[in-house]
Short mmCIF file of C-alpha atoms and ligand atoms in Angstrom, two decimals:
data_model
loop_
_atom_site.label_atom_id
_atom_site.label_comp_id
_atom_site.label_asym_id
_atom_site.label_seq_id
_atom_site.Cartn_x
_atom_site.Cartn_y
_atom_site.Cartn_z
CA MET A 1183 36.00 -40.36 -63.41
CA THR A 1184 36.23 -41.53 -59.79
CA ALA A 1185 33.70 -44.15 -58.66
CA THR A 1186 30.99 -42.92 -56.31
CA THR A 1187 31.32 -44.04 -52.68
CA PHE A 1188 27.99 -45.16 -51.26
CA THR A 1189 27.11 -44.86 -47.57
CA PRO A 1190 26.84 -48.39 -46.12
CA ARG A 1191 23.21 -49.26 -45.54
CA VAL A 1192 21.51 -52.61 -44.88
CA PHE A 1193 18.04 -53.40 -46.24
CA SER A 1194 16.00 -56.59 -46.14
CA GLY A 1195 12.40 -57.74 -45.96
CA ILE A 1196 10.08 -60.67 -45.40
CA GLN A 1197 6.60 -61.33 -46.75
CA PRO A 1198 3.71 -61.34 -44.26
CA THR A 1199 2.32 -64.67 -45.41
CA ASN A 1200 1.31 -67.37 -42.90
CA HIS A 1201 3.65 -67.60 -39.89
CA LEU A 1202 7.39 -66.98 -39.63
CA GLN A 1203 9.18 -70.31 -39.94
CA LEU A 1204 12.54 -71.49 -38.61
CA GLY A 1205 14.24 -70.96 -42.01
CA ASN A 1206 13.11 -67.32 -42.08
CA TYR A 1207 14.36 -66.92 -38.50
CA LEU A 1208 17.80 -68.53 -38.95
CA GLY A 1209 18.39 -67.46 -42.55
CA ALA A 1210 17.06 -63.93 -42.20
CA VAL A 1211 15.66 -62.42 -38.96
CA LYS A 1212 18.45 -63.60 -36.63
CA ARG A 1213 21.00 -62.18 -39.05
CA PHE A 1214 19.06 -58.91 -39.40
CA VAL A 1215 19.46 -58.49 -35.64
CA GLU A 1216 23.20 -59.28 -35.80
CA MET A 1217 23.65 -56.64 -38.53
CA GLN A 1218 21.66 -54.10 -36.51
CA ASN A 1219 24.33 -54.47 -33.87
CA ASN A 1220 27.22 -53.80 -36.30
CA GLY A 1221 26.94 -50.02 -36.30
CA ILE A 1222 25.51 -49.70 -39.87
CA GLU A 1223 22.11 -48.16 -40.63
CA THR A 1224 19.59 -50.99 -40.94
CA VAL A 1225 16.23 -50.79 -42.72
CA TYR A 1226 13.89 -53.78 -42.31
CA CYS A 1227 10.62 -54.11 -44.11
CA ILE A 1228 7.46 -56.19 -44.01
CA VAL A 1229 6.81 -56.59 -47.71
CA ASP A 1230 3.03 -56.62 -47.85
CA LEU A 1231 2.99 -55.58 -51.54
CA HIS A 1232 4.93 -58.76 -52.30
CA ALA A 1233 2.51 -60.84 -50.23
CA ILE A 1234 -0.45 -59.95 -52.48
CA THR A 1235 1.26 -61.41 -55.56
CA THR A 1236 -0.70 -64.47 -54.44
CA TRP A 1237 -4.22 -64.07 -53.03
CA GLN A 1238 -4.38 -62.98 -49.37
CA ASP A 1239 -7.49 -62.60 -47.31
CA PRO A 1240 -7.36 -58.92 -46.16
CA ALA A 1241 -7.96 -59.70 -42.48
CA ASP A 1242 -5.31 -62.46 -42.57
CA LEU A 1243 -2.86 -60.09 -44.27
CA ARG A 1244 -3.32 -57.46 -41.55
CA HIS A 1245 -2.84 -60.11 -38.88
CA ALA A 1246 0.25 -61.59 -40.57
CA THR A 1247 1.76 -58.10 -40.97
CA ARG A 1248 1.40 -57.38 -37.24
CA GLU A 1249 2.59 -60.88 -36.33
CA LEU A 1250 5.70 -60.48 -38.48
CA ALA A 1251 6.41 -57.12 -36.83
CA ALA A 1252 6.03 -58.83 -33.46
CA GLY A 1253 8.36 -61.63 -34.65
CA TYR A 1254 11.03 -59.14 -35.69
CA ILE A 1255 10.86 -57.25 -32.39
CA ALA A 1256 10.66 -60.40 -30.24
CA SER A 1257 13.79 -61.70 -32.02
CA GLY A 1258 15.74 -58.63 -30.92
CA LEU A 1259 15.09 -56.07 -33.62
CA ASP A 1260 14.96 -52.67 -31.93
CA PRO A 1261 12.61 -50.27 -33.76
CA GLU A 1262 14.59 -47.33 -32.38
CA ARG A 1263 17.94 -48.51 -33.74
CA SER A 1264 16.60 -50.11 -36.94
CA ILE A 1265 13.91 -48.72 -39.21
CA LEU A 1266 10.97 -51.16 -39.16
CA PHE A 1267 7.91 -50.60 -41.35
CA ASN A 1268 5.49 -52.18 -43.80
CA GLN A 1269 6.24 -51.57 -47.44
CA SER A 1270 2.85 -50.22 -48.56
CA GLN A 1271 3.20 -47.21 -46.21
CA VAL A 1272 6.12 -45.90 -48.29
CA PRO A 1273 4.74 -45.22 -51.80
CA GLY A 1274 8.20 -44.99 -53.38
CA HIS A 1275 8.50 -48.81 -53.46
CA ALA A 1276 5.67 -49.15 -55.98
CA GLN A 1277 6.72 -46.02 -57.88
CA LEU A 1278 10.30 -47.20 -58.38
CA ALA A 1279 9.10 -50.73 -59.21
CA TRP A 1280 7.29 -49.27 -62.24
CA ILE A 1281 10.44 -47.58 -63.46
CA PHE A 1282 12.35 -50.84 -62.99
CA ASN A 1283 9.65 -52.71 -64.93
CA CYS A 1284 10.72 -50.49 -67.80
CA VAL A 1285 14.44 -51.15 -67.21
CA ALA A 1286 14.35 -54.93 -66.64
CA ARG A 1287 14.01 -57.20 -69.70
CA VAL A 1288 11.38 -59.90 -70.14
CA GLY A 1289 14.16 -62.40 -70.84
CA TRP A 1290 15.66 -61.70 -67.39
CA MET A 1291 12.33 -62.37 -65.68
CA ASN A 1292 11.87 -65.59 -67.65
CA ARG A 1293 14.98 -67.00 -66.00
CA MET A 1294 13.75 -66.51 -62.42
CA THR A 1295 13.45 -69.91 -60.77
CA GLN A 1296 11.26 -68.67 -57.90
CA PHE A 1297 8.53 -67.67 -60.36
CA LYS A 1298 8.69 -71.13 -61.93
CA ASP A 1299 8.52 -72.78 -58.47
CA LYS A 1300 5.68 -70.60 -57.20
CA ALA A 1301 3.62 -70.42 -60.39
CA GLY A 1302 4.09 -74.14 -60.98
CA LYS A 1303 2.34 -75.75 -63.92
CA ASN A 1304 -0.33 -73.07 -64.01
CA ALA A 1305 1.96 -70.14 -64.94
CA GLU A 1306 -0.60 -68.67 -67.38
CA ASN A 1307 -2.92 -68.12 -64.47
CA ALA A 1308 -0.32 -66.60 -62.09
CA SER A 1309 -0.67 -62.88 -61.34
CA LEU A 1310 1.35 -60.39 -63.35
CA GLY A 1311 2.61 -59.19 -59.96
CA LEU A 1312 4.17 -62.58 -59.20
CA TYR A 1313 6.03 -62.42 -62.50
CA ALA A 1314 7.25 -58.86 -61.82
CA TYR A 1315 8.10 -59.65 -58.16
CA PRO A 1316 11.90 -59.36 -58.65
CA SER A 1317 11.50 -55.88 -60.09
CA LEU A 1318 9.63 -54.73 -56.95
CA MET A 1319 12.32 -56.40 -54.84
CA ALA A 1320 15.02 -54.45 -56.71
CA ALA A 1321 13.01 -51.28 -56.01
CA ASP A 1322 12.78 -52.13 -52.28
CA ILE A 1323 16.55 -52.34 -52.07
CA LEU A 1324 17.60 -49.53 -54.40
CA LEU A 1325 15.05 -47.03 -53.08
CA TYR A 1326 17.43 -46.84 -50.10
CA LYS A 1327 20.62 -47.31 -52.18
CA ALA A 1328 21.24 -50.25 -49.87
CA THR A 1329 24.75 -51.64 -50.10
CA GLN A 1330 24.13 -54.93 -48.25
CA VAL A 1331 21.15 -57.28 -48.17
CA PRO A 1332 21.11 -60.21 -45.73
CA VAL A 1333 19.01 -63.01 -47.24
CA GLY A 1334 18.76 -66.80 -47.44
CA GLU A 1335 20.28 -68.61 -50.39
CA ASP A 1336 16.97 -68.83 -52.27
CA GLN A 1337 17.09 -65.06 -52.87
CA LYS A 1338 20.53 -65.06 -54.50
CA GLN A 1339 19.15 -64.97 -58.04
CA HIS A 1340 16.89 -62.01 -57.22
CA LEU A 1341 19.88 -60.13 -55.81
CA GLU A 1342 21.80 -60.77 -59.02
CA LEU A 1343 18.86 -59.36 -60.96
CA THR A 1344 18.86 -56.29 -58.68
CA ARG A 1345 22.48 -55.68 -59.66
CA ASP A 1346 21.61 -56.15 -63.34
CA ILE A 1347 18.81 -53.58 -63.05
CA ALA A 1348 21.08 -51.12 -61.20
CA ALA A 1349 23.82 -51.55 -63.81
CA LYS A 1350 21.43 -51.11 -66.75
CA PHE A 1351 19.87 -48.00 -65.19
CA ASN A 1352 23.32 -46.50 -64.55
CA HIS A 1353 24.38 -47.35 -68.10
CA ASP A 1354 21.21 -46.21 -69.90
CA PHE A 1355 21.10 -42.86 -68.11
CA LYS A 1356 24.91 -42.40 -67.99
CA VAL A 1357 24.98 -42.00 -64.22
CA ASP A 1358 26.73 -43.65 -61.31
CA PHE A 1359 23.59 -43.48 -59.21
CA PHE A 1360 22.84 -46.95 -57.83
CA PRO A 1361 25.33 -49.06 -55.89
CA MET A 1362 26.08 -52.69 -56.82
CA THR A 1363 24.36 -54.16 -53.77
CA GLU A 1364 26.07 -57.12 -52.10
CA PRO A 1365 23.99 -60.09 -50.95
CA VAL A 1366 25.03 -61.25 -47.48
CA ILE A 1367 24.41 -64.99 -47.42
CA GLU A 1368 26.34 -66.31 -44.44
CA GLY A 1369 26.23 -68.87 -41.67
CA THR A 1370 25.14 -72.49 -41.40
CA ALA A 1371 21.44 -71.86 -42.00
CA THR A 1372 21.33 -70.10 -45.37
CA ARG A 1373 19.06 -72.87 -46.69
CA VAL A 1374 17.06 -74.68 -44.01
CA MET A 1375 15.35 -77.67 -45.58
CA SER A 1376 11.87 -79.11 -45.09
CA LEU A 1377 11.57 -81.61 -42.22
CA ARG A 1378 9.62 -83.91 -44.56
CA ASP A 1379 11.83 -83.71 -47.65
CA GLY A 1380 15.55 -82.92 -47.50
CA SER A 1381 15.57 -81.73 -51.12
CA LYS A 1382 13.01 -78.93 -50.59
CA LYS A 1383 13.55 -75.72 -48.64
CA MET A 1384 11.51 -75.09 -45.52
CA SER A 1385 8.77 -72.66 -46.49
CA LYS A 1386 5.87 -70.78 -44.88
CA SER A 1387 3.56 -71.81 -47.69
CA ASP A 1388 4.33 -75.55 -47.82
CA PRO A 1389 0.93 -77.26 -47.51
CA SER A 1390 2.38 -79.61 -44.87
CA ASP A 1391 2.63 -77.90 -41.47
CA ALA A 1392 4.84 -80.84 -40.34
CA SER A 1393 7.48 -79.72 -42.88
CA ARG A 1394 8.38 -76.64 -40.85
CA ILE A 1395 8.78 -75.22 -37.35
CA ASN A 1396 6.66 -72.07 -36.98
CA LEU A 1397 7.85 -69.46 -34.53
CA THR A 1398 4.39 -69.63 -33.00
CA ASP A 1399 4.57 -73.42 -32.35
CA ASP A 1400 4.44 -74.49 -28.69
CA ALA A 1401 7.06 -76.73 -27.07
CA ASP A 1402 5.11 -79.97 -27.60
CA THR A 1403 4.53 -79.23 -31.27
CA ILE A 1404 8.22 -78.42 -31.82
CA ALA A 1405 9.29 -81.68 -30.11
CA GLN A 1406 6.77 -83.69 -32.10
CA LYS A 1407 7.79 -82.17 -35.44
CA PHE A 1408 11.48 -82.93 -34.83
CA ARG A 1409 10.60 -86.47 -33.62
CA LYS A 1410 8.72 -87.10 -36.85
CA ALA A 1411 11.31 -85.36 -39.09
CA ARG A 1412 12.37 -87.61 -41.93
CA THR A 1413 15.86 -89.11 -41.48
CA ASP A 1414 17.83 -92.18 -42.53
CA ALA A 1415 18.56 -95.13 -40.26
CA GLU A 1416 22.32 -94.61 -39.82
CA PRO A 1417 23.94 -93.21 -36.66
CA LEU A 1418 25.46 -89.74 -36.97
CA PRO A 1419 28.94 -89.66 -38.53
CA GLY A 1420 32.13 -88.41 -36.91
CA THR A 1421 32.93 -85.85 -39.62
CA ILE A 1422 31.09 -83.35 -41.83
CA ASP A 1423 32.16 -85.35 -44.90
CA GLY A 1424 30.07 -88.22 -43.58
CA LEU A 1425 26.93 -86.06 -44.12
CA LYS A 1426 27.57 -85.63 -47.84
CA ASP A 1427 24.86 -87.92 -49.17
CA ARG A 1428 22.57 -87.55 -46.15
CA PRO A 1429 20.56 -84.32 -46.77
CA GLU A 1430 18.09 -84.83 -43.91
CA ALA A 1431 20.82 -85.54 -41.35
CA ARG A 1432 22.85 -82.60 -42.62
CA ASN A 1433 19.84 -80.33 -42.33
CA LEU A 1434 19.20 -81.24 -38.69
CA ILE A 1435 22.90 -80.81 -37.82
CA ASN A 1436 22.93 -77.39 -39.51
CA ILE A 1437 19.78 -76.33 -37.63
CA TYR A 1438 21.35 -77.42 -34.33
CA ALA A 1439 24.58 -75.56 -35.19
CA ALA A 1440 22.73 -72.35 -36.08
CA LEU A 1441 20.57 -72.45 -32.94
CA ALA A 1442 23.57 -73.26 -30.71
CA GLU A 1443 25.76 -70.70 -32.53
CA GLN A 1444 28.41 -73.39 -32.98
CA PRO A 1445 30.19 -74.60 -36.11
CA PRO A 1446 28.59 -77.78 -37.54
CA GLU A 1447 31.93 -79.56 -36.99
CA ALA A 1448 31.52 -79.12 -33.21
CA VAL A 1449 27.95 -80.52 -33.34
CA VAL A 1450 29.05 -83.54 -35.37
CA ALA A 1451 31.89 -84.16 -32.93
CA GLU A 1452 29.48 -83.99 -29.96
CA PHE A 1453 26.96 -86.45 -31.42
CA ALA A 1454 29.33 -88.76 -33.38
CA GLY A 1455 28.07 -92.36 -33.37
CA LYS A 1456 24.73 -91.46 -31.72
CA GLY A 1457 21.41 -92.31 -33.33
CA PHE A 1458 18.55 -89.92 -34.09
CA GLY A 1459 16.80 -91.28 -30.99
CA ALA A 1460 19.35 -89.33 -28.95
CA PHE A 1461 19.93 -86.40 -31.30
CA LYS A 1462 16.34 -85.39 -32.05
CA PRO A 1463 15.31 -84.78 -28.40
CA ALA A 1464 18.49 -82.74 -27.85
CA LEU A 1465 17.65 -80.69 -30.95
CA ALA A 1466 14.05 -80.23 -29.79
CA ASP A 1467 15.20 -79.08 -26.34
CA LEU A 1468 17.60 -76.58 -27.87
CA ALA A 1469 14.95 -75.27 -30.28
CA VAL A 1470 12.40 -74.86 -27.49
CA ALA A 1471 14.97 -73.06 -25.30
CA ARG A 1472 15.78 -70.63 -28.12
CA LEU A 1473 12.32 -70.17 -29.65
CA SER A 1474 9.91 -70.23 -26.68
CA PRO A 1475 11.00 -66.83 -25.31
CA ILE A 1476 10.45 -65.39 -28.80
CA ALA A 1477 6.98 -66.95 -29.08
CA ASP A 1478 6.06 -65.66 -25.60
CA GLU A 1479 7.20 -62.14 -26.46
CA MET A 1480 5.34 -62.27 -29.79
CA ALA A 1481 2.13 -63.18 -27.97
CA ARG A 1482 2.66 -60.30 -25.53
CA LEU A 1483 3.22 -57.81 -28.36
CA MET A 1484 0.22 -59.09 -30.32
CA ALA A 1485 -2.03 -58.24 -27.38
CA ASP A 1486 -1.53 -54.56 -28.30
CA PRO A 1487 -2.00 -54.24 -32.09
CA ALA A 1488 -2.36 -50.44 -31.89
CA GLU A 1489 1.17 -50.20 -30.51
CA ILE A 1490 2.50 -52.37 -33.36
CA ASP A 1491 0.72 -50.12 -35.89
CA ARG A 1492 2.23 -47.06 -34.20
CA ILE A 1493 5.75 -48.58 -34.48
CA LEU A 1494 5.19 -49.39 -38.18
CA GLY A 1495 3.86 -45.91 -38.92
CA ASN A 1496 6.81 -44.31 -37.19
CA GLY A 1497 9.22 -46.57 -39.10
CA ALA A 1498 7.49 -45.69 -42.38
CA GLU A 1499 8.00 -41.96 -41.68
CA ARG A 1500 11.72 -42.54 -41.16
CA ALA A 1501 11.98 -44.82 -44.22
CA ASN A 1502 10.15 -42.29 -46.38
CA ALA A 1503 12.50 -39.53 -45.27
CA ILE A 1504 15.39 -41.51 -46.81
CA ALA A 1505 13.45 -42.74 -49.84
CA GLN A 1506 11.73 -39.58 -51.10
CA PRO A 1507 14.86 -37.56 -51.93
CA ILE A 1508 16.32 -40.61 -53.71
CA LEU A 1509 13.08 -41.06 -55.68
CA ASN A 1510 13.10 -37.35 -56.59
CA ASP A 1511 16.62 -37.74 -58.00
CA ILE A 1512 15.51 -40.82 -59.96
CA TYR A 1513 12.54 -38.95 -61.45
CA ASP A 1514 14.87 -36.10 -62.45
CA ILE A 1515 17.32 -38.56 -64.06
CA VAL A 1516 14.53 -40.29 -65.98
CA GLY A 1517 13.04 -36.96 -67.16
CA MET A 1518 9.80 -36.68 -65.19
CA ILE A 1519 8.63 -33.11 -64.50
CA ARG A 1520 8.06 -32.50 -60.78
CA SER A 1521 6.28 -29.14 -60.60
CA ARG A 1522 3.56 -29.85 -58.04
CA PRO A 1523 4.07 -27.63 -54.97
CA VAL A 1524 5.10 -29.69 -51.95
N1 AQP B 2674 14.31 -72.36 -45.70
C1 AQP B 2674 14.98 -71.23 -45.59
N2 AQP B 2674 16.25 -71.22 -45.15
C2 AQP B 2674 16.93 -70.05 -45.01
N3 AQP B 2674 16.40 -68.83 -45.31
C3 AQP B 2674 15.13 -68.82 -45.75
N4 AQP B 2674 14.31 -67.81 -46.14
C4 AQP B 2674 13.10 -68.32 -46.50
N5 AQP B 2674 13.11 -69.64 -46.36
C5 AQP B 2674 14.36 -69.99 -45.91
C6 AQP B 2674 14.68 -66.41 -46.13
O1 AQP B 2674 13.68 -65.69 -45.41
C7 AQP B 2674 13.57 -64.39 -45.98
C8 AQP B 2674 12.14 -64.04 -46.22
O2 AQP B 2674 11.51 -64.82 -47.18
P1 AQP B 2674 10.13 -64.34 -47.81
O3 AQP B 2674 9.02 -64.47 -46.88
O4 AQP B 2674 10.25 -63.01 -48.41
O5 AQP B 2674 9.92 -65.35 -48.98
P2 AQP B 2674 10.45 -66.77 -49.22
O6 AQP B 2674 11.93 -66.76 -49.43
O7 AQP B 2674 9.65 -67.32 -50.35
O8 AQP B 2674 10.14 -67.50 -47.83
P3 AQP B 2674 9.10 -68.61 -47.54
O9 AQP B 2674 9.13 -68.93 -46.10
O10 AQP B 2674 9.32 -69.74 -48.49
O11 AQP B 2674 7.74 -67.86 -47.81
P4 AQP B 2674 6.55 -68.19 -48.78
O12 AQP B 2674 6.27 -69.65 -48.55
O13 AQP B 2674 5.45 -67.28 -48.36
O14 AQP B 2674 7.04 -67.92 -50.15
C9 AQP B 2674 14.43 -64.37 -47.24
O15 AQP B 2674 15.67 -63.74 -46.93
C10 AQP B 2674 14.65 -65.82 -47.52
O16 AQP B 2674 15.87 -66.06 -48.21
#
């Protein structure tokens, strides 16, 4: 039997919780835009069904969904060239997630480190949705038979689970239906760390706002957050090796490199021997130069929420046109009768 060839297709998504932070931008959105420009079909989602795995105020959720759409577009995502939509407008995501809940094993879910991190000590009280989150994520990806998924490093385990689900489905139903999706985890900013703790990733939901740069922060706030970022007292080294046991310094160098689109080696060479007193203002200036135009454009787009909703609705129509025939095939494979006139 010859292996099926799958049409290349990129899918990824971000949760509309709080504000987009620098890690989301460098690890995800900026790379979504680069992939959009590579000539492959790109499908980008605002995963509002994932967001509600922890409590969201409905008005805040609507606002965060529109703000994330504005963030995507302001960063260069073109809703004509890419498909941009919010997940809940395409019902196939939730429908396929149920099927995958019946394919995935409880033991697989028990190994997911993100659930342990997010549920914390109070796992008994976490929502069932938070526990099943990776199954919905697999559905997001495989509903489009996506072959590539650009993500930050923290999502690697969920991508491995997606492949496990695809392989088990293919095996159980004796089909070669789902592709083995490849995670695309590339660049110098695959894991941007907190500005307050070099051992923790930067996150939208960290209780400390000083731990992250939000895309909505103004220039003064950005400069102040970098000035206060935790570092050691040593000057910057002359080589990358010199950053080995200095997680905070390494993080700031990697952020600079990603924003400047330079290899970290070049940044280290430029600032070798300099103290943070010189490096932090240069980093803040670079961040403001790169991020302020995005923040300004986001504010402009947010002034017209009806237009954002129109873009999302249009994207959902296009996404559904890809998803529905795939979902129909899945229902046929699984043995569901589809006799309702359409
Ligand atoms: N610190 C990071 N460095 C690099 N990439 C990151 N991503 C998140 N944080 C970093 C990438 O951003 C994409 C969207 O993430 P998400 O919103 O779906 O959930 P998350 O990974 O849990 O991101 P946050 O910011 O930590 O959100 P909250 O706090 O709401 O859970 C993913 O590709 C992720 O890898």
